[in-house]
Backbone as JSON, one array per atom type, in Angstrom:
{
  "sequence": "MTYSDEIKKIRQKCFLSQEAFARELAVSFSTINRWENGKVRPNLLAMKKLKEFCEVNHIDFNELENEWVQKGKDE",
  "N": [[-17.59, 17.69, -81.05], [-17.69, 20.01, -78.38], [-17.54, 23.64, -77.92], [-16.37, 24.08, -75.46], [-14.9, 21.73, -75.03], [-13.09, 22.01, -77.12], [-11.63, 24.28, -76.34], [-10.37, 23.31, -74.06], [-8.83, 21.29, -75.25], [-7.07, 22.81, -76.83], [-5.64, 24.14, -74.81], [-4.46, 21.95, -73.51], [-2.84, 20.92, -75.53], [-0.72, 22.62, -75.46], [0.35, 22.0, -73.1], [-0.42, 23.39, -70.75], [-1.49, 24.59, -67.58], [-4.73, 25.47, -66.26], [-4.45, 27.91, -64.97], [-2.02, 28.94, -66.04], [-2.74, 29.13, -68.73], [-4.77, 31.01, -68.52], [-3.25, 33.26, -67.8], [-1.78, 33.59, -70.17], [-3.8, 34.41, -71.89], [-4.71, 36.64, -70.71], [-6.88, 36.61, -68.92], [-9.01, 35.6, -66.17], [-8.39, 32.78, -64.0], [-10.77, 31.56, -63.22], [-12.4, 32.24, -65.35], [-11.36, 30.71, -67.48], [-11.91, 28.21, -66.42], [-14.74, 28.25, -66.33], [-15.27, 28.44, -69.08], [-14.23, 25.98, -70.01], [-15.88, 24.23, -68.68], [-18.23, 24.68, -69.87], [-19.99, 26.58, -68.91], [-20.08, 29.29, -69.5], [-19.75, 31.17, -72.53], [-16.97, 32.15, -74.49], [-16.48, 35.65, -75.09], [-16.45, 37.93, -77.93], [-14.01, 39.37, -77.9], [-12.42, 37.68, -76.33], [-12.39, 35.46, -77.99], [-10.87, 36.46, -80.06], [-8.39, 36.74, -78.77], [-7.92, 34.04, -78.22], [-7.7, 33.08, -80.83], [-5.37, 34.42, -81.7], [-3.55, 33.28, -79.9], [-3.63, 30.62, -80.76], [-2.63, 30.9, -83.38], [0.02, 31.76, -82.91], [0.99, 29.52, -81.63], [0.71, 27.56, -83.51], [-1.71, 26.07, -83.78], [-4.72, 24.6, -84.81], [-7.48, 26.63, -85.24], [-9.97, 26.52, -86.3], [-11.96, 24.54, -85.63], [-12.75, 25.27, -83.02], [-13.74, 27.83, -83.55], [-15.89, 27.23, -85.29], [-17.56, 25.7, -83.56], [-18.1, 27.63, -81.62], [-19.52, 29.56, -83.1], [-21.72, 28.0, -83.87], [-22.87, 27.43, -81.37], [-23.65, 29.99, -80.66], [-25.69, 30.41, -82.5], [-27.54, 28.63, -81.59], [-28.44, 29.74, -79.26]],
  "CA": [[-16.96, 18.26, -79.88], [-18.25, 21.32, -78.02], [-16.54, 24.69, -77.82], [-15.64, 23.9, -74.2], [-13.92, 20.67, -75.28], [-12.06, 22.56, -78.01], [-10.77, 25.16, -75.55], [-9.54, 22.43, -73.22], [-7.88, 20.62, -76.14], [-6.05, 23.81, -77.18], [-4.81, 24.34, -73.61], [-3.69, 20.74, -73.24], [-1.82, 20.77, -76.57], [0.43, 23.43, -75.06], [0.75, 21.52, -71.77], [-0.61, 24.48, -69.81], [-2.55, 24.5, -66.58], [-5.74, 26.5, -66.47], [-3.89, 29.18, -64.49], [-1.04, 29.42, -67.02], [-3.51, 29.49, -69.92], [-5.43, 32.28, -68.19], [-2.23, 34.33, -67.9], [-1.48, 33.77, -71.6], [-4.92, 35.08, -72.55], [-5.04, 37.83, -69.89], [-8.19, 36.44, -68.29], [-8.86, 34.95, -64.88], [-8.46, 31.31, -63.93], [-12.19, 31.16, -63.17], [-12.94, 32.38, -66.7], [-10.95, 29.5, -68.21], [-12.66, 27.1, -65.83], [-16.14, 28.33, -66.8], [-15.28, 28.1, -70.51], [-14.0, 24.55, -70.18], [-17.02, 23.49, -68.14], [-19.4, 25.01, -70.67], [-20.93, 27.45, -68.18], [-20.16, 30.53, -70.27], [-19.11, 31.13, -73.84], [-16.06, 33.29, -74.64], [-17.01, 36.74, -75.9], [-15.72, 38.16, -79.17], [-12.63, 39.75, -77.57], [-11.74, 36.47, -75.88], [-12.16, 34.62, -79.17], [-9.73, 37.06, -80.78], [-7.19, 36.34, -78.02], [-7.73, 32.61, -78.45], [-7.22, 32.91, -82.2], [-3.97, 34.85, -81.71], [-2.79, 32.25, -79.19], [-3.54, 29.46, -81.65], [-1.74, 31.22, -84.49], [1.39, 31.78, -82.4], [1.37, 28.16, -81.25], [0.45, 26.67, -84.65], [-2.83, 25.19, -83.44], [-5.9, 24.85, -85.65], [-8.52, 27.38, -84.55], [-11.23, 26.39, -87.03], [-12.97, 23.75, -84.91], [-13.27, 26.1, -81.94], [-14.54, 28.9, -84.15], [-17.13, 26.63, -85.77], [-18.39, 25.35, -82.41], [-18.52, 28.88, -80.99], [-20.56, 30.13, -83.95], [-22.9, 27.13, -83.77], [-23.47, 27.63, -80.04], [-24.32, 31.28, -80.72], [-26.93, 30.25, -83.27], [-28.46, 27.84, -80.78], [-28.92, 30.52, -78.11]],
  "C": [[-17.57, 19.64, -79.61], [-17.14, 22.36, -77.96], [-15.73, 24.54, -76.53], [-14.58, 22.8, -74.33], [-12.77, 21.19, -76.14], [-11.09, 23.47, -77.25], [-9.83, 24.33, -74.68], [-8.46, 21.74, -74.06], [-6.74, 21.57, -76.52], [-5.1, 23.99, -76.0], [-3.9, 23.14, -73.37], [-2.61, 20.5, -74.29], [-0.56, 21.54, -76.22], [0.92, 23.06, -73.66], [0.67, 22.62, -70.72], [-1.69, 24.13, -68.79], [-3.6, 25.56, -66.9], [-5.22, 27.87, -66.05], [-2.91, 29.77, -65.5], [-1.74, 29.87, -68.31], [-4.22, 30.82, -69.71], [-4.46, 33.44, -68.29], [-1.9, 34.62, -69.35], [-2.56, 34.6, -72.3], [-5.36, 36.35, -71.82], [-6.49, 37.78, -69.4], [-7.97, 35.73, -66.96], [-8.92, 33.43, -65.01], [-9.92, 30.86, -63.97], [-12.86, 31.29, -64.54], [-12.61, 31.14, -67.53], [-11.76, 28.31, -67.72], [-14.1, 27.1, -66.31], [-16.25, 28.01, -68.28], [-15.19, 26.59, -70.69], [-15.14, 23.7, -69.63], [-18.32, 23.84, -68.85], [-20.42, 25.91, -69.98], [-21.12, 28.79, -68.87], [-19.39, 30.36, -71.56], [-18.17, 32.32, -73.93], [-16.72, 34.38, -75.49], [-16.1, 36.96, -77.12], [-14.26, 38.54, -78.91], [-11.82, 38.53, -77.13], [-11.45, 35.54, -77.06], [-11.0, 35.16, -80.0], [-8.42, 36.67, -80.1], [-6.89, 34.86, -78.22], [-7.18, 32.35, -79.85], [-5.74, 33.3, -82.31], [-3.08, 33.82, -81.03], [-2.58, 31.04, -80.08], [-2.58, 29.71, -82.81], [-0.28, 31.18, -84.06], [1.89, 30.37, -82.11], [1.06, 27.11, -82.31], [-0.6, 25.6, -84.33], [-4.02, 25.59, -84.3], [-7.01, 25.47, -84.81], [-9.91, 27.12, -85.12], [-12.31, 25.63, -86.28], [-13.6, 24.56, -83.78], [-14.18, 27.18, -82.5], [-15.9, 28.37, -84.63], [-18.09, 26.29, -84.63], [-18.94, 26.59, -81.72], [-19.66, 29.52, -81.77], [-21.85, 29.32, -83.83], [-23.62, 27.34, -82.44], [-24.22, 28.96, -80.01], [-25.63, 31.22, -81.47], [-27.99, 29.53, -82.45], [-29.09, 28.64, -79.64], [-30.03, 31.46, -78.48]]
}
């Protein structure tokens, strides 16, 4: 699975729209959309917010983190 798939999976586990997920992470809707479509990769600050969101909602963050790191190595 790609990091974009993992982000979408996290959002869907909480039954959130892209807009609601964006509000939770304090980013724009278009940012969430670009992440989920694989157009851009979350920066380090965004990954920290995603990790905190996952911890609060008891969602495994490891797969997303692994994919994010791997994508960074590929670039």
